[in-house]
CSV table of N, CA and C and ligand atoms in Angstrom, one decimal:
chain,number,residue,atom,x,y,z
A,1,UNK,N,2.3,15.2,10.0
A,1,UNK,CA,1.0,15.8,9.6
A,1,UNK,C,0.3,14.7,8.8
A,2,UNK,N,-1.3,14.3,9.0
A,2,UNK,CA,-1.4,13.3,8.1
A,2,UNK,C,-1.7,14.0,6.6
A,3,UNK,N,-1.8,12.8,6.2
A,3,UNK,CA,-2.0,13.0,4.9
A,3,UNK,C,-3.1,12.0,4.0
A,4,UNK,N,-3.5,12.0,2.7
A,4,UNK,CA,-4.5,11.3,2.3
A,4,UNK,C,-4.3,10.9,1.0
A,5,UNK,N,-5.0,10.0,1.0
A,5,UNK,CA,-4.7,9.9,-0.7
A,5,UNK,C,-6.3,8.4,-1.4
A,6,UNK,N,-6.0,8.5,-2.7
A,6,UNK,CA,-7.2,8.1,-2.9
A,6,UNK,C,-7.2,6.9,-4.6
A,7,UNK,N,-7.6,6.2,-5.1
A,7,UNK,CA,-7.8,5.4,-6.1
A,7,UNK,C,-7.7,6.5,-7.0
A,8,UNK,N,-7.8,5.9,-8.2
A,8,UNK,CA,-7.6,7.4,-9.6
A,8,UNK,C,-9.0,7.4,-9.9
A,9,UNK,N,-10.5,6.3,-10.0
A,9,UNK,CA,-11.5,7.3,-10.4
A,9,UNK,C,-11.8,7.9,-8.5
A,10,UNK,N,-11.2,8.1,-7.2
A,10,UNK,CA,-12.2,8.3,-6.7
A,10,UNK,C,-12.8,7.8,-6.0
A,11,UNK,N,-13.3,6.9,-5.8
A,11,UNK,CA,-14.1,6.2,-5.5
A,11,UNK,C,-13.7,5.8,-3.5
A,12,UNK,N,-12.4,5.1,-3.7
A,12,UNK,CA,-11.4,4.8,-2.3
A,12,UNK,C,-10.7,6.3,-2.3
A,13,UNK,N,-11.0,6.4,-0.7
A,13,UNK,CA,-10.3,7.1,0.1
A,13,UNK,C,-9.5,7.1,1.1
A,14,UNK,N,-8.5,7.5,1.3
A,14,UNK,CA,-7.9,6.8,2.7
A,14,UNK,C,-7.2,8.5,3.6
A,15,UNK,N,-7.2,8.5,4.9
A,15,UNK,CA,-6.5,9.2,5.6
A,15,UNK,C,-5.1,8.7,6.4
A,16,UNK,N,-3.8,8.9,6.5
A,16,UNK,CA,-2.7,8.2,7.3
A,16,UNK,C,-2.5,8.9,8.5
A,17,UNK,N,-2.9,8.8,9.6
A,17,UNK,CA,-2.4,9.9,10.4
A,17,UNK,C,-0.5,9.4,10.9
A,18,UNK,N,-0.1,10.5,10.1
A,18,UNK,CA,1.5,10.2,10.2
A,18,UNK,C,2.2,10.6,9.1
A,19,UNK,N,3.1,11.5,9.2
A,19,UNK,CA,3.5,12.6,8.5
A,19,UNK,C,4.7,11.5,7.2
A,20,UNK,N,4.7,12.0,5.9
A,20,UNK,CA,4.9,11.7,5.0
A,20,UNK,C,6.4,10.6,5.0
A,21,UNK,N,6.2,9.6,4.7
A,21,UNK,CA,7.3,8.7,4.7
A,21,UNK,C,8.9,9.4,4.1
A,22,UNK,N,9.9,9.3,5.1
A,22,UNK,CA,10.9,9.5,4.6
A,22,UNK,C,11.5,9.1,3.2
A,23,UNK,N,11.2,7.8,3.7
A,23,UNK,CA,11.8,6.4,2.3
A,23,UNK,C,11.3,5.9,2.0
A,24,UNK,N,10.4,5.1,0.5
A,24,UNK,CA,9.5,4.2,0.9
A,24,UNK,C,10.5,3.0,-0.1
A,25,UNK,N,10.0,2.0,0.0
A,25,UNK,CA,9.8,0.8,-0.3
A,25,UNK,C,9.7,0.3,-1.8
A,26,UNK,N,10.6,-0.1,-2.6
A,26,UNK,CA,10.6,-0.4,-3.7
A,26,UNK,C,11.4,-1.7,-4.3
A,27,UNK,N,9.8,-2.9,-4.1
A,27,UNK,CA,10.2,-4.1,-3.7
A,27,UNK,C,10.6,-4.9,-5.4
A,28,UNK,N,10.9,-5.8,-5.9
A,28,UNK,CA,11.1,-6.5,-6.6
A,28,UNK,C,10.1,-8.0,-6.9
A,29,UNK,N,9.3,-7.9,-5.9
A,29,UNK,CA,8.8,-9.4,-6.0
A,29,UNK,C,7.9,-9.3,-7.2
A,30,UNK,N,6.9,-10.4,-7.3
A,30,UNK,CA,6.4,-11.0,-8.7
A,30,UNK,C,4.8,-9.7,-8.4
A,31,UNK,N,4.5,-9.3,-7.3
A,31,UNK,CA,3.3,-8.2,-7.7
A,31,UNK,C,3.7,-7.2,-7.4
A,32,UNK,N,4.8,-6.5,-7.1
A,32,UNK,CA,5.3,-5.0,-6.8
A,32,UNK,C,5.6,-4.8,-8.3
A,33,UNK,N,6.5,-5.8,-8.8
A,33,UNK,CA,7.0,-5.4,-9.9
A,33,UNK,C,6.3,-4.9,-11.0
A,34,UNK,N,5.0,-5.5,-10.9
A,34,UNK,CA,3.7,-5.4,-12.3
A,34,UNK,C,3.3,-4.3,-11.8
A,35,UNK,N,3.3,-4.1,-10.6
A,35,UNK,CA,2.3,-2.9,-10.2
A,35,UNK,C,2.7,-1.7,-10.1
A,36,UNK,N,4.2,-1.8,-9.7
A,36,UNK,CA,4.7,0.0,-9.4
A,36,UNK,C,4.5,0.6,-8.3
A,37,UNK,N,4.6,-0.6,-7.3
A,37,UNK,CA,4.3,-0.4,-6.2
A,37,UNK,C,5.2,0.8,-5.0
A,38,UNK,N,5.3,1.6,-4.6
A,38,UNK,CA,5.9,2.3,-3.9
A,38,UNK,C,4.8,2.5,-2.5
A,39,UNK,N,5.8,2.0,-1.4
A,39,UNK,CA,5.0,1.5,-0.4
A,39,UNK,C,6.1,1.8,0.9
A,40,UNK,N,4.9,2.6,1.7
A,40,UNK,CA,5.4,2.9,3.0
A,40,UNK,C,4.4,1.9,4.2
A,41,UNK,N,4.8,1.6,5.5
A,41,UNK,CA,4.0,0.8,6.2
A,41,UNK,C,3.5,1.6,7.3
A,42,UNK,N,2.3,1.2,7.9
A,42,UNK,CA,2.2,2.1,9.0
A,42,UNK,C,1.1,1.1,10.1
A,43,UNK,N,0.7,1.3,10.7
A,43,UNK,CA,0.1,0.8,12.0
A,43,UNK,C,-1.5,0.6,11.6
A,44,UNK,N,-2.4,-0.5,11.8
A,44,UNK,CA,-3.8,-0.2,10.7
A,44,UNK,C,-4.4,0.6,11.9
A,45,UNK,N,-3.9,1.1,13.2
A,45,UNK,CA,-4.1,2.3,13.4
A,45,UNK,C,-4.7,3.9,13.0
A,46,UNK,N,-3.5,3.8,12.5
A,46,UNK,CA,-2.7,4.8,11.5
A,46,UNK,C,-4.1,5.2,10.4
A,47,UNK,N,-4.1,4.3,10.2
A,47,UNK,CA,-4.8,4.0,8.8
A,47,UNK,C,-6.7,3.9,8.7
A,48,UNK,N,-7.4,5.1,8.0
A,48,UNK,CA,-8.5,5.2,7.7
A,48,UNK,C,-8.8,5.6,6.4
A,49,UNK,N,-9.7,4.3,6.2
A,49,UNK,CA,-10.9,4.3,4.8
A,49,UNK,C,-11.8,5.0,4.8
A,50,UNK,N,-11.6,6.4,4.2
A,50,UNK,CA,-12.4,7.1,4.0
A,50,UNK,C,-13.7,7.1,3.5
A,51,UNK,N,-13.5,6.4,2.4
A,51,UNK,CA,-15.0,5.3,1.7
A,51,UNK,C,-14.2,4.8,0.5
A,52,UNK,N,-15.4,4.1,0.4
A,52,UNK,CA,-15.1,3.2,-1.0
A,52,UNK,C,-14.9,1.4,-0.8
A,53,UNK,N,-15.0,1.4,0.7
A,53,UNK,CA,-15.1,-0.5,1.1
A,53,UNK,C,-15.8,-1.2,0.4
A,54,UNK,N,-17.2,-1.1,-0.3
A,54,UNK,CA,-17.6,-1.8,-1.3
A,54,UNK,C,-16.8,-1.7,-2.7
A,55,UNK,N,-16.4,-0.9,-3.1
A,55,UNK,CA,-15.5,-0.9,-4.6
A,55,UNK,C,-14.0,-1.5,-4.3
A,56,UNK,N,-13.7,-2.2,-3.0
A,56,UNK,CA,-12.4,-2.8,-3.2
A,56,UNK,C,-12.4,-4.0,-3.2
A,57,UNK,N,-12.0,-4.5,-3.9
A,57,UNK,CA,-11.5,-5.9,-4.1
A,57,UNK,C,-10.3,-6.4,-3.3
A,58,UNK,N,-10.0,-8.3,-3.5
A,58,UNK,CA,-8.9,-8.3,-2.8
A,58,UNK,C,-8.1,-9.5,-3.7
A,59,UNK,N,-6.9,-9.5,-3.1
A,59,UNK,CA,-6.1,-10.6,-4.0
A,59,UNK,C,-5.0,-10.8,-2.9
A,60,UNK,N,-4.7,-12.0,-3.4
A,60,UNK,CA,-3.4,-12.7,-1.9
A,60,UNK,C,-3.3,-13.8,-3.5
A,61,UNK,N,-2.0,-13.8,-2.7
A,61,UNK,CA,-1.3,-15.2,-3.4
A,61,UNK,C,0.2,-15.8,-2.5
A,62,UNK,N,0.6,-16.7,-2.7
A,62,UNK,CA,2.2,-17.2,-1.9
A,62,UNK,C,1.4,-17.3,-0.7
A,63,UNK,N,2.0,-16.7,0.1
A,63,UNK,CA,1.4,-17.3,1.5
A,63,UNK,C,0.6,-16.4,2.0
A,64,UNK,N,-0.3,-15.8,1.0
A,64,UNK,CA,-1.9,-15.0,1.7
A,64,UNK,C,-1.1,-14.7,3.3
A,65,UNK,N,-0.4,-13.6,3.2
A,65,UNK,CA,-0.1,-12.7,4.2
A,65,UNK,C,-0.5,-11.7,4.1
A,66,UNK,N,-0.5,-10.8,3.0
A,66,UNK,CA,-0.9,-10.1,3.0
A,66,UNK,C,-1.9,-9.9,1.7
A,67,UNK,N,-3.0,-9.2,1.9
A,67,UNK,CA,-4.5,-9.0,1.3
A,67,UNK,C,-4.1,-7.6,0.4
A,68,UNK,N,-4.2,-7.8,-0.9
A,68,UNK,CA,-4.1,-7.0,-1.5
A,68,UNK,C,-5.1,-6.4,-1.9
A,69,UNK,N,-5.2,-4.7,-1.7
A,69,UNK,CA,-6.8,-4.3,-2.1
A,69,UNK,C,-6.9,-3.4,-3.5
A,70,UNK,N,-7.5,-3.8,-4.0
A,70,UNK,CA,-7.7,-2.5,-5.4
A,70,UNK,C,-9.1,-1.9,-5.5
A,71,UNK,N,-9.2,-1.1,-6.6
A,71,UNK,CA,-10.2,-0.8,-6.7
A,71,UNK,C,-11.0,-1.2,-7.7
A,72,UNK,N,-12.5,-1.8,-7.7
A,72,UNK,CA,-12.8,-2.4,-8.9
A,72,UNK,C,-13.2,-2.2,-10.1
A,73,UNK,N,-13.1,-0.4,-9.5
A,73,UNK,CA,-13.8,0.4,-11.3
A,73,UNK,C,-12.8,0.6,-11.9
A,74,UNK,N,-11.5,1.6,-10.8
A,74,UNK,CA,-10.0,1.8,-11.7
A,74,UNK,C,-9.4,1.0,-11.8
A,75,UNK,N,-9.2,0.3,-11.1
A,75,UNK,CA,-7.8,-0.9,-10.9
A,75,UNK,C,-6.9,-0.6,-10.1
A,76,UNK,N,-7.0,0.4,-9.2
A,76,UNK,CA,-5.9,1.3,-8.8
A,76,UNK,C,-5.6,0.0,-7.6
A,77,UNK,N,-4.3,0.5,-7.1
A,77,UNK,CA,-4.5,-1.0,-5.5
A,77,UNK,C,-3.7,0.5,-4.8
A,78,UNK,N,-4.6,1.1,-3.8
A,78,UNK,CA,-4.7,2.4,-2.7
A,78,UNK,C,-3.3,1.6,-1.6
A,79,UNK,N,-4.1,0.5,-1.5
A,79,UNK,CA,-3.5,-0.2,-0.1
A,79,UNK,C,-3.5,-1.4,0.2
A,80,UNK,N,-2.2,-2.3,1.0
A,80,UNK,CA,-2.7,-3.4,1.3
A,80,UNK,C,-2.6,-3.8,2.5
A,81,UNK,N,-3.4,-4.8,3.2
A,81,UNK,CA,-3.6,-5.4,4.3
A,81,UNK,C,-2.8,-6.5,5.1
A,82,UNK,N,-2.2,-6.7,6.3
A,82,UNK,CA,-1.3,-7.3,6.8
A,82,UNK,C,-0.8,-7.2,7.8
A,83,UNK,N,0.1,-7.7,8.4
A,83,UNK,CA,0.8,-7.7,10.0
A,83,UNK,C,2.3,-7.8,9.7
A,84,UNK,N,2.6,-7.1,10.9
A,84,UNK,CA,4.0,-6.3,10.8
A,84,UNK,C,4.0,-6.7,12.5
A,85,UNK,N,5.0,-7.6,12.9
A,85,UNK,CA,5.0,-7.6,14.1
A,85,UNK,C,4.5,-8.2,15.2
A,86,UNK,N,3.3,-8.7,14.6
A,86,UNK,CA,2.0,-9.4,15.1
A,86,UNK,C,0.6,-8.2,15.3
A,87,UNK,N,1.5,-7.3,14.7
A,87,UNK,CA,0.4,-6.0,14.6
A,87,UNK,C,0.0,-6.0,13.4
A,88,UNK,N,-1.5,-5.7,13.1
A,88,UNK,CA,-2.3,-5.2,12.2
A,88,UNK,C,-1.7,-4.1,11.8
A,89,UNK,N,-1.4,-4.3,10.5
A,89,UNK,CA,-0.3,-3.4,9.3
A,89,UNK,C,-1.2,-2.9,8.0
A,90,UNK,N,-1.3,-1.8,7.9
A,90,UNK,CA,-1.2,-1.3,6.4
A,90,UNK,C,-0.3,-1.1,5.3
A,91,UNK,N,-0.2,-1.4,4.0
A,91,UNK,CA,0.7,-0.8,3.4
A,91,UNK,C,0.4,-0.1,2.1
A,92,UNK,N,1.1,1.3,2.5
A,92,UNK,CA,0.5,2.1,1.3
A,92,UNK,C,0.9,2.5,0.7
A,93,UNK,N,0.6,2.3,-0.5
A,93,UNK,CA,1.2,2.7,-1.9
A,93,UNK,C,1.1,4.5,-2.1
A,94,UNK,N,2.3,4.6,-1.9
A,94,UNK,CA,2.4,6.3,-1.5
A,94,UNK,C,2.4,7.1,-3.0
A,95,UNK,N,2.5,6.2,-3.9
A,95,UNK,CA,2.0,6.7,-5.7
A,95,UNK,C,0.2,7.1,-5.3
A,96,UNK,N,-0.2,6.8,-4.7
A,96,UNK,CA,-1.7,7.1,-4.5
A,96,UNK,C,-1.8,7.8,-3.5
A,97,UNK,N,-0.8,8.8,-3.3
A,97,UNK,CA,-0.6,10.0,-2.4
A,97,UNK,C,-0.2,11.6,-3.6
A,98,UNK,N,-1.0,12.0,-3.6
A,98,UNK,CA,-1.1,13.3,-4.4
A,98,UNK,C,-0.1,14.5,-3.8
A,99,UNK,N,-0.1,14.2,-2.5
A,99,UNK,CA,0.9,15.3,-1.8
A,99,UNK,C,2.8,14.8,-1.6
A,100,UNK,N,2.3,13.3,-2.0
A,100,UNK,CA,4.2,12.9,-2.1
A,100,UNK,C,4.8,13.6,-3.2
A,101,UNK,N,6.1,13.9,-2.8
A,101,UNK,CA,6.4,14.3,-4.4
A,101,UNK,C,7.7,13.2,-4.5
A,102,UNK,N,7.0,12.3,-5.9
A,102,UNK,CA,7.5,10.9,-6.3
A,102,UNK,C,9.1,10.8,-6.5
A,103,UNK,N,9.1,12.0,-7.1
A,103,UNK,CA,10.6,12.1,-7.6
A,103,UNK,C,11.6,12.5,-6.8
A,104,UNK,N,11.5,12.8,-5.3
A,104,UNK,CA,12.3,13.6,-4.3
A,104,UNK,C,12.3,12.6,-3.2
A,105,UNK,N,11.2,11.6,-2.9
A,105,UNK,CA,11.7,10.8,-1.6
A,105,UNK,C,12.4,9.6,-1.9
A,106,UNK,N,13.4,9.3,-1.2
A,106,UNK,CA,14.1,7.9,-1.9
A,106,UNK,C,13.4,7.0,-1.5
A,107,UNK,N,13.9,5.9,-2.5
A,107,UNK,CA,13.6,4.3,-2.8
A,107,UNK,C,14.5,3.5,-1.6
A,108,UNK,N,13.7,3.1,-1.1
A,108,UNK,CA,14.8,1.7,-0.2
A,108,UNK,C,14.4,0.7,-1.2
A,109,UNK,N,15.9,-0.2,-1.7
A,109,UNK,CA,15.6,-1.5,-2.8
A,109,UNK,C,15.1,-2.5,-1.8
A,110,UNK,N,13.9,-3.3,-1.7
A,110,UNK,CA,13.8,-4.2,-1.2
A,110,UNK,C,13.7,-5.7,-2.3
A,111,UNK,N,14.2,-6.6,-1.6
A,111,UNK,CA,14.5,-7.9,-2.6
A,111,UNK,C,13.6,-8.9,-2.3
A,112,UNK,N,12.2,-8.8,-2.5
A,112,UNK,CA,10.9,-9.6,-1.6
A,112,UNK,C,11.0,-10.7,-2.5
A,113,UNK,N,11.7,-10.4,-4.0
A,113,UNK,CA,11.8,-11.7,-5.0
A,113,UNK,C,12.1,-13.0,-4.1
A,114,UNK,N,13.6,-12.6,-3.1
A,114,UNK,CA,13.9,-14.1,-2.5
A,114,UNK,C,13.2,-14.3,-0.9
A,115,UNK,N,12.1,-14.0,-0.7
A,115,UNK,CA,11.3,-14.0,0.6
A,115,UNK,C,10.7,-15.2,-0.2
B,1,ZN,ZN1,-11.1,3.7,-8.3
């Protein structure tokens, strides 16, 4: 079933068509870690910006693979941009999913520190 989710003022919107991540992602590297990132991947298919394209910002660092998006009024980062495969990838931070319930889906440890 999809689902949705949004920045904290608002502003970014996003729709996932694809029903709620079993396990997500709880990486260790030097921007997951600051950020509290909990992240599921999905197809940029998958994936629609509801609004809010002008209020996002972007950041890349290491090997600008992936486009990190936030929002510029909250700070929130909804989602980030990238390839999985040679496919155009989303990755979404499922903390910015209102319908996840945080405390009940598990963590896969990922170790992106030594990538
Ligand atoms: Zn915002």
């Amino acid at each position: 079933m999809p689902y949705q989710g949004s920045c904290h003022c608002g502003a970014v919107a996003f729709t996932v068509t694809a029903d709620l991540p079993a396990e997500v992602y709880e990486c260790n590297c030097s921007i997951c870690r600051r950020k509290g990132l909990l992240l599921t991947f999905v197809p940029a298919t998958a994936f629609t910006l509801d609004s809010g394209e002008a209020s996002l910002g972007r950041y890349r660092f290491y090997k600008h693979r992936i486009t990190h998006r936030f929002c510029t009024t909250c700070g929130t980062e909804p989602f980030a941009e990238g390839e999985q495969n040679g496919q155009p990838m989303r990755a979404v931070n499922i903390r910015c999913v209102p319908a996840a319930d945080l405390a009940a889906i598990p963590r896969k440890a990922v170790n992106g520190a030594a990538f």
